[in-house]
């Protein structure tokens, strides 16, 4: 179980780490500079009048934009959370295979060890695949010499599962494992295959690109036009309110962007390395290994 | 795993490929021309007054419209994402059948090859069926001569599954496959049948047509009336704001339309051909075939 | 697979078939007449002033109404889509039973035919039950003479399933079917029973009636009061804007009403007859029957 | 299947039964009286001005409130609908156990009758438990004399399931029932246990209480302050608009409250008694009993 | 089943227990003090004008904020409700294992007792793990002397499941339990493992931290700026309306915070101790133990 330490109370108002402020500060400042210029122009030439009617269309525009940004954020958050659930599922399956191997194959400790290492190899290979790293290098340390053929396959996590299925089929064909109980192992491998395909779906199919384009452009146009709409009514308060709205809109746009691809390395992405380590610890713990590796610790509030 | 390259940063502001701008530009320009006319009329005859009260009803109308457009977009996005999940499920099932055939039928390489080819034939036939193309032509290259009877059936993907079930039943009836383990194969075929019926549901049952009509008409009426409401308050800025709102509303309407039918050939539809190819690669990789076909590459940011 | 032809482009702006315009036109016209009267009254007696402040409370009321109409529409759409999913599930189960019977009972063609006909009888009886038609009459043509006892049961679809379970249990008790494989058939029957209960739930439990009442009444009150709020600001444009808003609100109210009961015979309801026919075709196709019945065709964009 | 008769057309505008009007009328009238007082005060002392600016903050407040009321209503509706689904699931399981018992235990009519009566006892006991009535009294009429020990258990529905499992295990241990087929019965009991725990979860864990408090209080404060905000702009129309908004807000608050606890006896709660009767009819029908009990009929549009 | 007593009627307007008022009162009062100062400043220097145009941008800002607060609250409520569902699932599994052990292992009362105690130990250890308490101390009272090796494992709930699997495998290997029926027990353990991993996911992966930061900051900025926007229009009513809005926004922010971590000890968190006690009662009741422990009672409307 990974619990990330979180700042609380007043810290929430100024902390920068884990925040998206650094990513969007340039854009927000640009809007602020523009708003100062517009307010100054308004102050000395009064082109807009002070009756505030120009604000109303911006209310409409801003609400349309926030309804759709909210839809996109919700969809991106669902992707992120589904990614997390899939890795939680992988943890369940790894623990279950380890538990069932101990209960059902008490007389075959070597097979049990090999199966446990293949579980760990699968997790490493999948994490590498999702981050476009070297799958073979990630899986190799956990493979025995006679298992290295799997490194030749293009889809290494799938090859690891096939290897595991083949090794568990040996006691089945030898009559030392009941077909039904073998089927239980197969169901676990099937579930691990589902985790892999689910993660690939999230990593390989972003939200339709036109959404991102449409919302990104509308957010920019809105924030650039906003000071012109506000200056008549708010005068020198225009930059403050414009920047606050730009902070909210650009922030939510940026956050949606980060969550859309939850397997990356940005601060709000999923800590794949730490989750692989958790699987490693639980599987080795079930084998009775000591000492166990330590859980990964966050670096500056961020866990990779 | 299919990862589409995506433009980033400033590119997001001007890129046209993958965007819906080409599809809606004529409508947005038409609204712009209308808005210029209305603003000119207002400028020289002042029929609306400058007090901006006419804007308020449009705020109400625009918000009602965006709440319901958001509902429809959310439903259409769900259809698109469910379509993607179904094809991900097909990938899981194909990999699992291939893996289980290797582990459970080690002595029957011919059956394993035939089964793998039938899996690929199913994927091709289903993609063709969903795009109203020739199912028989899509499946034929992967069928052996004694399997060509399936091409006479009206529902070819279903016939392919029946053929696969029949071939796997041979070792069952001969006592070389345990009934429970046969049942595991049957469960995979059942899941593939679910994928087919789920895709047919999405392709054959669009959102109730009255929604599309109602929202399409309200969007048009709103955008046509909008310049009249804005001209009094915004003067020459009317065309700019009208076009921005028309861009948002027509864009979201168009995007909903594209996602509603996710198996088509529009830029934001699902890349069925590339997903079929992925299944082909993974199944042939599991058989140990070399060289493997290459994954399909996007053409101009768009993958079919 | 049922693909309904749909009008496109400019047709979307004037077509009436499949639209809800005929159903709500009287109400919208009534609001229009009222608005003309209110606008005339305002024009000659000016009771409301031209400052537009009376519009603002209507904005609030209209938004509250549209947020809750959106909630109800979303719930009704979910019911409709769940109904469609349940019938898709029935198609999956019918195809799977037909496929499994062919693979597992190759030596019993008579049983296979009887089982297939019972599947079709189930679909007919369920559709009749959901539309409050004569279940016995719908199922009878597909029953053999020695199966007609099921017509005496009160719940005919359930009786058909029990008959099917009984017939499949004969080879089980005779030792010609493995218990596990019999269990696979039973799982399909269980799923068909779930489809039945799910459809009954949707047909028998509408949305809490107080929602319908509350929203229907608020929509009426809102539309009746609206012209009074708009007349001061909009003058002679009042009827146009009032009717547009009435069109949106009454239209969404009416559409929610139609989707709430998806098994009826209104234009936007589910085409049960066509779906029963699809099941018939696929099951008979799997038996190798020729000629097959034709899919039902829509009559004026509407499929029953 | 339970179909409740519903009023239609003009009836929808005046009917009181099934509506929440009686429950909220006092509150709405209180707001109306307050609004008359405020409007009169405004009419003779003009403390607020007629420029309507005081309305705008109420727009903001009202929208915030309706967004959150909508969230709560959606959550409460989900609870109600989940409760209905759970009872639908119970119906599926009862029908399936009855069907499977007929097919799999053809030589044991006494066991089949006892099992069917236990199914009915479970439904009665669960309904009583959810309504805090006497579980033992509800289950007792369906228990044979040698089964009355279950009435000593604290959790009677669970004890009924254990009794049923024990009785079905007799043919298993005697070798008259295949272990796999016994497992199918066990899976049905497991599903009935899930129904019980799901219903207990809904009945025992309301929405976090602070939501109810916060929304209830904000609704009251809003409705009490509203006339002060409207009086300047609307004059004597203030009571009408205030009462309309109070009707909407108090109505939705009240409706959420009723749906939050779907197993109660209020008009919009689930008709547990009628659903238990449906289970009774279907199980006895499957046993071939005649005459069958009649379905419960609604009393004044309300079914308990 | 745990039913918490709830205050009703007028009590809802003043009760503090179970409310979030104590937690947010300081912030709301601070906004009130600020608003009084701003209103006084406005009253004597009139810097803002009385035309109310400054309110409109706050409407926009407030709505954006409430749309996103609503999204976050919905996500946090889903986490809380999923946590509750997981514990409901644990109750189902515990009851099912107890029931199946009684039916399937009638000749092994000692094993049945040991298994039941391990179920209880699992619930205690999981609750302790989620609240970062001592897992070993929580599980120890329910372990026999020869089971204490599980206390050496790092992941104690998982070790308890492995122990249970091992003990149930003894009759399997001895031929006293059919492999399929053993598999049914294993499926229950698998489900308990899913409950554990699901709870760990919720406890270990909060909502992306940037959401909390962004919304918390926007809520503060909004509430601090609000009095400046309202003072021109509302005068001395500014503090009242500002505090009402601050109450709503800070309240929802705080409530989201509490529900985000549903396994804590705050008033709106899940009553883990009471749920563990329920499992204890039901499992011991199934063993026939008397007297049973009493359900935990809420202390001042709050159940831990």
GROMACS .gro file of N, CA, C and O in nm, chain A residues 1-2 6-7 12-15 18-19 21 51 55 59 63 66 70 73-74 77 80-81 84-85 92-93 95-96 99 103-104 178 180 188 233 240 244-245 247 252 255 259 268 282 285 290 292-293, chain E residues 53 56-57 60-61 63 67-68 71 79 129 152-155 161-162 169 172-173 179-180 182-184 186 190 194 196-197 200-201 204-214 216-217 220-221 225 260:
model
  388
    1UNK      N    1   0.084  -0.119   0.000
    1UNK     CA    2   0.000   0.000   0.000
    1UNK      C    3   0.088   0.124   0.000
    1UNK      O    4   0.178   0.137   0.081
    2UNK      N    5   0.060   0.214  -0.091
    2UNK     CA    6   0.142   0.333  -0.108
    2UNK      C    7   0.064   0.452  -0.057
    2UNK      O    8  -0.041   0.485  -0.112
    6UNK      N    9   0.101   1.426   0.219
    6UNK     CA   10   0.039   1.542   0.155
    6UNK      C   11   0.048   1.663   0.244
    6UNK      O   12   0.029   1.655   0.365
    7UNK      N   13   0.075   1.780   0.186
    7UNK     CA   14   0.075   1.902   0.267
    7UNK      C   15  -0.068   1.934   0.309
    7UNK      O   16  -0.164   1.893   0.244
   12UNK      N   17  -0.133   2.452   0.180
   12UNK     CA   18  -0.206   2.435   0.054
   12UNK      C   19  -0.210   2.564  -0.026
   12UNK      O   20  -0.229   2.561  -0.147
   13UNK      N   21  -0.191   2.678   0.042
   13UNK     CA   22  -0.206   2.804  -0.031
   13UNK      C   23  -0.080   2.846  -0.103
   13UNK      O   24  -0.086   2.926  -0.195
   14UNK      N   25   0.040   2.797  -0.058
   14UNK     CA   26   0.161   2.847  -0.124
   14UNK      C   27   0.248   2.740  -0.187
   14UNK      O   28   0.338   2.769  -0.265
   15UNK      N   29   0.222   2.612  -0.155
   15UNK     CA   30   0.313   2.508  -0.200
   15UNK      C   31   0.316   2.501  -0.352
   15UNK      O   32   0.215   2.522  -0.420
   18UNK      N   33   0.413   1.947  -0.684
   18UNK     CA   34   0.291   1.870  -0.706
   18UNK      C   35   0.181   1.955  -0.763
   18UNK      O   36   0.075   1.907  -0.799
   19UNK      N   37   0.207   2.085  -0.770
   19UNK     CA   38   0.106   2.176  -0.823
   19UNK      C   39   0.132   2.195  -0.973
   19UNK      O   40   0.239   2.164  -1.025
   21UNK      N   41   0.111   2.495  -1.100
   21UNK     CA   42   0.143   2.636  -1.117
   21UNK      C   43   0.266   2.656  -1.206
   21UNK      O   44   0.262   2.736  -1.300
   51UNK      N   45  -2.079   5.061  -1.855
   51UNK     CA   46  -2.205   4.998  -1.818
   51UNK      C   47  -2.198   4.845  -1.807
   51UNK      O   48  -2.295   4.782  -1.769
   55UNK      N   49  -1.970   4.245  -2.044
   55UNK     CA   50  -1.933   4.128  -1.962
   55UNK      C   51  -2.026   4.011  -1.989
   55UNK      O   52  -1.984   3.895  -1.984
   59UNK      N   53  -1.981   3.586  -1.987
   59UNK     CA   54  -2.040   3.490  -1.894
   59UNK      C   55  -2.087   3.368  -1.970
   59UNK      O   56  -2.059   3.253  -1.933
   63UNK      N   57  -1.918   2.998  -1.938
   63UNK     CA   58  -1.991   2.884  -1.885
   63UNK      C   59  -1.992   2.769  -1.983
   63UNK      O   60  -1.976   2.654  -1.944
   66UNK      N   61  -1.666   2.611  -1.945
   66UNK     CA   62  -1.642   2.533  -1.824
   66UNK      C   63  -1.725   2.406  -1.822
   66UNK      O   64  -1.681   2.303  -1.771
   70UNK      N   65  -1.525   2.065  -1.800
   70UNK     CA   66  -1.562   1.972  -1.693
   70UNK      C   67  -1.585   1.833  -1.750
   70UNK      O   68  -1.543   1.732  -1.693
   73UNK      N   69  -1.241   1.693  -1.829
   73UNK     CA   70  -1.168   1.658  -1.709
   73UNK      C   71  -1.222   1.531  -1.647
   73UNK      O   72  -1.147   1.447  -1.597
   74UNK      N   73  -1.352   1.519  -1.652
   74UNK     CA   74  -1.412   1.399  -1.597
   74UNK      C   75  -1.369   1.276  -1.675
   74UNK      O   76  -1.333   1.174  -1.617
   77UNK      N   77  -1.002   1.209  -1.590
   77UNK     CA   78  -0.990   1.152  -1.456
   77UNK      C   79  -1.032   1.005  -1.457
   77UNK      O   80  -0.970   0.921  -1.391
   80UNK      N   81  -0.745   0.800  -1.582
   80UNK     CA   82  -0.640   0.790  -1.479
   80UNK      C   83  -0.681   0.688  -1.373
   80UNK      O   84  -0.604   0.602  -1.333
   81UNK      N   85  -0.804   0.697  -1.330
   81UNK     CA   86  -0.852   0.609  -1.223
   81UNK      C   87  -0.865   0.466  -1.275
   81UNK      O   88  -0.839   0.371  -1.203
   84UNK      N   89  -0.530   0.319  -1.265
   84UNK     CA   90  -0.496   0.280  -1.128
   84UNK      C   91  -0.566   0.150  -1.089
   84UNK      O   92  -0.508   0.065  -1.022
   85UNK      N   93  -0.693   0.137  -1.129
   85UNK     CA   94  -0.765   0.014  -1.097
   85UNK      C   95  -0.701  -0.106  -1.164
   85UNK      O   96  -0.694  -0.215  -1.105
   92UNK      N   97  -0.381  -0.781  -0.723
   92UNK     CA   98  -0.469  -0.889  -0.677
   92UNK      C   99  -0.429  -1.021  -0.742
   92UNK      O  100  -0.416  -1.125  -0.676
   93UNK      N  101  -0.410  -1.017  -0.874
   93UNK     CA  102  -0.382  -1.141  -0.946
   93UNK      C  103  -0.247  -1.200  -0.903
   93UNK      O  104  -0.234  -1.321  -0.886
   95UNK      N  105  -0.093  -1.161  -0.613
   95UNK     CA  106  -0.108  -1.220  -0.480
   95UNK      C  107  -0.184  -1.353  -0.488
   95UNK      O  108  -0.152  -1.449  -0.418
   96UNK      N  109  -0.286  -1.358  -0.574
   96UNK     CA  110  -0.368  -1.479  -0.579
   96UNK      C  111  -0.291  -1.595  -0.640
   96UNK      O  112  -0.303  -1.709  -0.594
   99UNK      N  113  -0.060  -1.717  -0.378
   99UNK     CA  114  -0.130  -1.791  -0.272
   99UNK      C  115  -0.175  -1.928  -0.320
   99UNK      O  116  -0.157  -2.029  -0.251
  103UNK      N  117  -0.079  -2.320  -0.195
  103UNK     CA  118  -0.178  -2.414  -0.143
  103UNK      C  119  -0.191  -2.538  -0.231
  103UNK      O  120  -0.211  -2.648  -0.182
  104UNK      N  121  -0.181  -2.519  -0.363
  104UNK     CA  122  -0.214  -2.628  -0.455
  104UNK      C  123  -0.095  -2.708  -0.499
  104UNK      O  124  -0.109  -2.822  -0.545
  178UNK      N  125  -0.529  -3.099  -1.083
  178UNK     CA  126  -0.663  -3.121  -1.138
  178UNK      C  127  -0.693  -3.019  -1.248
  178UNK      O  128  -0.656  -2.902  -1.234
  180UNK      N  129  -0.957  -2.862  -1.323
  180UNK     CA  130  -1.031  -2.746  -1.274
  180UNK      C  131  -0.939  -2.649  -1.202
  180UNK      O  132  -0.950  -2.526  -1.220
  188UNK      N  133  -0.653  -1.656  -1.375
  188UNK     CA  134  -0.568  -1.546  -1.326
  188UNK      C  135  -0.483  -1.489  -1.440
  188UNK      O  136  -0.465  -1.369  -1.450
  233UNK      N  137  -1.606   4.740  -1.696
  233UNK     CA  138  -1.673   4.726  -1.566
  233UNK      C  139  -1.576   4.730  -1.449
  233UNK      O  140  -1.608   4.783  -1.344
  240UNK      N  141  -0.646   4.136  -1.219
  240UNK     CA  142  -0.662   4.040  -1.110
  240UNK      C  143  -0.765   3.933  -1.148
  240UNK      O  144  -0.739   3.812  -1.139
  244UNK      N  145  -0.712   3.533  -1.245
  244UNK     CA  146  -0.776   3.428  -1.166
  244UNK      C  147  -0.851   3.332  -1.258
  244UNK      O  148  -0.840   3.209  -1.246
  245UNK      N  149  -0.925   3.388  -1.354
  245UNK     CA  150  -0.996   3.300  -1.446
  245UNK      C  151  -0.900   3.222  -1.535
  245UNK      O  152  -0.920   3.103  -1.564
  247UNK      N  153  -0.603   3.131  -1.452
  247UNK     CA  154  -0.546   3.027  -1.365
  247UNK      C  155  -0.638   2.906  -1.361
  247UNK      O  156  -0.596   2.791  -1.379
  252UNK      N  157  -0.707   2.377  -1.532
  252UNK     CA  158  -0.787   2.257  -1.556
  252UNK      C  159  -0.753   2.195  -1.690
  252UNK      O  160  -0.753   2.072  -1.704
  255UNK      N  161  -0.426   2.008  -1.633
  255UNK     CA  162  -0.445   1.891  -1.548
  255UNK      C  163  -0.512   1.779  -1.627
  255UNK      O  164  -0.474   1.661  -1.617
  259UNK      N  165  -0.360   1.398  -1.684
  259UNK     CA  166  -0.431   1.276  -1.645
  259UNK      C  167  -0.470   1.192  -1.765
  259UNK      O  168  -0.494   1.072  -1.753
  268UNK      N  169   0.151   1.432  -1.165
  268UNK     CA  170   0.022   1.375  -1.130
  268UNK      C  171  -0.004   1.240  -1.195
  268UNK      O  172  -0.115   1.190  -1.188
  282UNK      N  173   0.520  -0.809  -0.224
  282UNK     CA  174   0.416  -0.903  -0.180
  282UNK      C  175   0.442  -1.043  -0.230
  282UNK      O  176   0.418  -1.142  -0.158
  285UNK      N  177   0.740  -1.180  -0.035
  285UNK     CA  178   0.696  -1.202   0.104
  285UNK      C  179   0.620  -1.336   0.112
  285UNK      O  180   0.639  -1.415   0.206
  290UNK      N  181   1.363  -1.319   0.279
  290UNK     CA  182   1.407  -1.211   0.367
  290UNK      C  183   1.549  -1.178   0.328
  290UNK      O  184   1.626  -1.270   0.299
  292UNK      N  185   1.325  -0.828   0.253
  292UNK     CA  186   1.241  -0.782   0.143
  292UNK      C  187   1.291  -0.648   0.093
  292UNK      O  188   1.347  -0.570   0.171
  293UNK      N  189   1.272  -0.618  -0.037
  293UNK     CA  190   1.305  -0.482  -0.084
  293UNK      C  191   1.216  -0.380  -0.013
  293UNK      O  192   1.106  -0.413   0.032
 1269UNK      N  193  -2.231   4.628  -1.181
 1269UNK     CA  194  -2.163   4.555  -1.288
 1269UNK      C  195  -2.049   4.469  -1.235
 1269UNK      O  196  -2.012   4.370  -1.297
 1272UNK      N  197  -2.110   4.075  -1.200
 1272UNK     CA  198  -2.120   3.978  -1.309
 1272UNK      C  199  -1.996   3.889  -1.322
 1272UNK      O  200  -2.007   3.767  -1.333
 1273UNK      N  201  -1.874   3.947  -1.321
 1273UNK     CA  202  -1.758   3.857  -1.330
 1273UNK      C  203  -1.756   3.754  -1.217
 1273UNK      O  204  -1.708   3.641  -1.236
 1276UNK      N  205  -1.961   3.454  -1.307
 1276UNK     CA  206  -1.886   3.363  -1.393
 1276UNK      C  207  -1.788   3.279  -1.312
 1276UNK      O  208  -1.785   3.156  -1.320
 1277UNK      N  209  -1.710   3.349  -1.228
 1277UNK     CA  210  -1.608   3.281  -1.149
 1277UNK      C  211  -1.673   3.179  -1.056
 1277UNK      O  212  -1.626   3.066  -1.042
 1279UNK      N  213  -1.955   3.024  -1.086
 1279UNK     CA  214  -2.012   2.907  -1.153
 1279UNK      C  215  -1.903   2.811  -1.199
 1279UNK      O  216  -1.917   2.690  -1.186
 1283UNK      N  217  -1.894   2.430  -1.075
 1283UNK     CA  218  -1.892   2.315  -1.166
 1283UNK      C  219  -1.777   2.222  -1.131
 1283UNK      O  220  -1.792   2.101  -1.125
 1284UNK      N  221  -1.660   2.280  -1.102
 1284UNK     CA  222  -1.547   2.193  -1.073
 1284UNK      C  223  -1.550   2.138  -0.932
 1284UNK      O  224  -1.508   2.025  -0.909
 1287UNK      N  225  -1.763   1.842  -0.965
 1287UNK     CA  226  -1.690   1.728  -1.021
 1287UNK      C  227  -1.606   1.660  -0.914
 1287UNK      O  228  -1.608   1.538  -0.898
 1295UNK      N  229  -1.550   0.754  -0.430
 1295UNK     CA  230  -1.447   0.682  -0.355
 1295UNK      C  231  -1.505   0.629  -0.225
 1295UNK      O  232  -1.481   0.516  -0.185
 1345UNK      N  233  -0.489  -0.211   0.899
 1345UNK     CA  234  -0.397  -0.172   0.792
 1345UNK      C  235  -0.443  -0.041   0.727
 1345UNK      O  236  -0.363   0.047   0.697
 1368UNK      N  237   0.437  -1.291   1.120
 1368UNK     CA  238   0.570  -1.251   1.075
 1368UNK      C  239   0.567  -1.189   0.936
 1368UNK      O  240   0.666  -1.127   0.894
 1369UNK      N  241   0.461  -1.214   0.861
 1369UNK     CA  242   0.456  -1.162   0.724
 1369UNK      C  243   0.435  -1.011   0.727
 1369UNK      O  244   0.378  -0.955   0.822
 1370UNK      N  245   0.484  -0.943   0.623
 1370UNK     CA  246   0.468  -0.798   0.624
 1370UNK      C  247   0.323  -0.759   0.595
 1370UNK      O  248   0.269  -0.668   0.655
 1371UNK      N  249   0.263  -0.833   0.502
 1371UNK     CA  250   0.125  -0.805   0.462
 1371UNK      C  251   0.035  -0.905   0.534
 1371UNK      O  252   0.008  -1.014   0.484
 1377UNK      N  253  -0.510  -1.487   0.446
 1377UNK     CA  254  -0.577  -1.557   0.335
 1377UNK      C  255  -0.496  -1.679   0.292
 1377UNK      O  256  -0.553  -1.785   0.263
 1378UNK      N  257  -0.362  -1.664   0.287
 1378UNK     CA  258  -0.279  -1.777   0.246
 1378UNK      C  259  -0.294  -1.891   0.347
 1378UNK      O  260  -0.301  -2.008   0.309
 1385UNK      N  261  -0.690  -2.653   0.185
 1385UNK     CA  262  -0.631  -2.746   0.087
 1385UNK      C  263  -0.605  -2.882   0.150
 1385UNK      O  264  -0.588  -2.981   0.077
 1388UNK      N  265  -0.869  -3.114   0.057
 1388UNK     CA  266  -0.858  -3.133  -0.089
 1388UNK      C  267  -0.754  -3.239  -0.120
 1388UNK      O  268  -0.782  -3.336  -0.192
 1389UNK      N  269  -0.633  -3.220  -0.064
 1389UNK     CA  270  -0.526  -3.315  -0.094
 1389UNK      C  271  -0.558  -3.452  -0.037
 1389UNK      O  272  -0.513  -3.554  -0.089
 1395UNK      N  273  -1.224  -3.107  -0.606
 1395UNK     CA  274  -1.147  -2.991  -0.653
 1395UNK      C  275  -1.237  -2.875  -0.692
 1395UNK      O  276  -1.204  -2.759  -0.664
 1396UNK      N  277  -1.350  -2.903  -0.755
 1396UNK     CA  278  -1.436  -2.793  -0.795
 1396UNK      C  279  -1.487  -2.717  -0.673
 1396UNK      O  280  -1.491  -2.593  -0.672
 1398UNK      N  281  -1.344  -2.705  -0.379
 1398UNK     CA  282  -1.232  -2.628  -0.326
 1398UNK      C  283  -1.218  -2.497  -0.404
 1398UNK      O  284  -1.195  -2.390  -0.346
 1399UNK      N  285  -1.233  -2.508  -0.535
 1399UNK     CA  286  -1.223  -2.389  -0.620
 1399UNK      C  287  -1.323  -2.282  -0.580
 1399UNK      O  288  -1.297  -2.162  -0.594
 1400UNK      N  289  -1.440  -2.324  -0.533
 1400UNK     CA  290  -1.538  -2.227  -0.487
 1400UNK      C  291  -1.486  -2.149  -0.366
 1400UNK      O  292  -1.505  -2.028  -0.356
 1402UNK      N  293  -1.168  -2.103  -0.304
 1402UNK     CA  294  -1.061  -2.019  -0.357
 1402UNK      C  295  -1.118  -1.892  -0.421
 1402UNK      O  296  -1.061  -1.783  -0.407
 1406UNK      N  297  -1.016  -1.516  -0.334
 1406UNK     CA  298  -0.981  -1.423  -0.441
 1406UNK      C  299  -1.062  -1.293  -0.426
 1406UNK      O  300  -1.010  -1.182  -0.441
 1410UNK      N  301  -0.945  -0.913  -0.353
 1410UNK     CA  302  -0.988  -0.796  -0.430
 1410UNK      C  303  -1.035  -0.684  -0.339
 1410UNK      O  304  -1.008  -0.566  -0.364
 1412UNK      N  305  -0.932  -0.629  -0.038
 1412UNK     CA  306  -0.813  -0.569   0.023
 1412UNK      C  307  -0.744  -0.473  -0.075
 1412UNK      O  308  -0.716  -0.357  -0.040
 1413UNK      N  309  -0.721  -0.520  -0.199
 1413UNK     CA  310  -0.649  -0.435  -0.294
 1413UNK      C  311  -0.732  -0.311  -0.329
 1413UNK      O  312  -0.677  -0.203  -0.351
 1416UNK      N  313  -0.693  -0.069  -0.046
 1416UNK     CA  314  -0.559  -0.011  -0.049
 1416UNK      C  315  -0.548   0.093  -0.160
 1416UNK      O  316  -0.482   0.196  -0.145
 1417UNK      N  317  -0.613   0.064  -0.272
 1417UNK     CA  318  -0.612   0.162  -0.382
 1417UNK      C  319  -0.674   0.293  -0.338
 1417UNK      O  320  -0.619   0.401  -0.363
 1420UNK      N  321  -0.450   0.455  -0.070
 1420UNK     CA  322  -0.315   0.492  -0.111
 1420UNK      C  323  -0.307   0.586  -0.230
 1420UNK      O  324  -0.201   0.643  -0.256
 1421UNK      N  325  -0.416   0.603  -0.303
 1421UNK     CA  326  -0.413   0.690  -0.421
 1421UNK      C  327  -0.522   0.795  -0.410
 1421UNK      O  328  -0.633   0.775  -0.456
 1422UNK      N  329  -0.491   0.908  -0.345
 1422UNK     CA  330  -0.591   1.015  -0.338
 1422UNK      C  331  -0.615   1.073  -0.478
 1422UNK      O  332  -0.544   1.040  -0.572
 1423UNK      N  333  -0.716   1.156  -0.489
 1423UNK     CA  334  -0.738   1.232  -0.611
 1423UNK      C  335  -0.609   1.305  -0.646
 1423UNK      O  336  -0.535   1.346  -0.556
 1424UNK      N  337  -0.579   1.326  -0.776
 1424UNK     CA  338  -0.455   1.398  -0.808
 1424UNK      C  339  -0.446   1.524  -0.724
 1424UNK      O  340  -0.542   1.602  -0.718
 1425UNK      N  341  -0.330   1.542  -0.663
 1425UNK     CA  342  -0.315   1.647  -0.564
 1425UNK      C  343  -0.340   1.785  -0.624
 1425UNK      O  344  -0.392   1.877  -0.557
 1426UNK      N  345  -0.307   1.802  -0.752
 1426UNK     CA  346  -0.324   1.933  -0.813
 1426UNK      C  347  -0.470   1.977  -0.815
 1426UNK      O  348  -0.500   2.097  -0.812
 1427UNK      N  349  -0.564   1.882  -0.821
 1427UNK     CA  350  -0.704   1.920  -0.812
 1427UNK      C  351  -0.735   1.988  -0.680
 1427UNK      O  352  -0.800   2.092  -0.673
 1428UNK      N  353  -0.692   1.921  -0.573
 1428UNK     CA  354  -0.716   1.976  -0.441
 1428UNK      C  355  -0.657   2.115  -0.430
 1428UNK      O  356  -0.723   2.210  -0.384
 1429UNK      N  357  -0.532   2.128  -0.474
 1429UNK     CA  358  -0.466   2.259  -0.466
 1429UNK      C  359  -0.542   2.363  -0.544
 1429UNK      O  360  -0.574   2.472  -0.494
 1430UNK      N  361  -0.574   2.331  -0.671
 1430UNK     CA  362  -0.635   2.428  -0.760
 1430UNK      C  363  -0.771   2.473  -0.705
 1430UNK      O  364  -0.801   2.592  -0.699
 1432UNK      N  365  -0.892   2.439  -0.392
 1432UNK     CA  366  -0.878   2.504  -0.263
 1432UNK      C  367  -0.837   2.650  -0.281
 1432UNK      O  368  -0.893   2.741  -0.218
 1433UNK      N  369  -0.741   2.672  -0.368
 1433UNK     CA  370  -0.694   2.809  -0.390
 1433UNK      C  371  -0.800   2.894  -0.457
 1433UNK      O  372  -0.821   3.011  -0.420
 1436UNK      N  373  -1.059   2.996  -0.203
 1436UNK     CA  374  -1.012   3.105  -0.118
 1436UNK      C  375  -1.010   3.239  -0.190
 1436UNK      O  376  -1.062   3.340  -0.140
 1437UNK      N  377  -0.951   3.240  -0.309
 1437UNK     CA  378  -0.943   3.366  -0.383
 1437UNK      C  379  -1.083   3.420  -0.411
 1437UNK      O  380  -1.110   3.539  -0.398
 1441UNK      N  381  -1.226   3.778  -0.268
 1441UNK     CA  382  -1.258   3.887  -0.361
 1441UNK      C  383  -1.407   3.919  -0.363
 1441UNK      O  384  -1.447   4.031  -0.399
 1476UNK      N  385  -1.277   1.198   0.061
 1476UNK     CA  386  -1.169   1.149  -0.024
 1476UNK      C  387  -1.094   1.034   0.043
 1476UNK      O  388  -1.047   0.943  -0.023
   0.00000   0.00000   0.00000
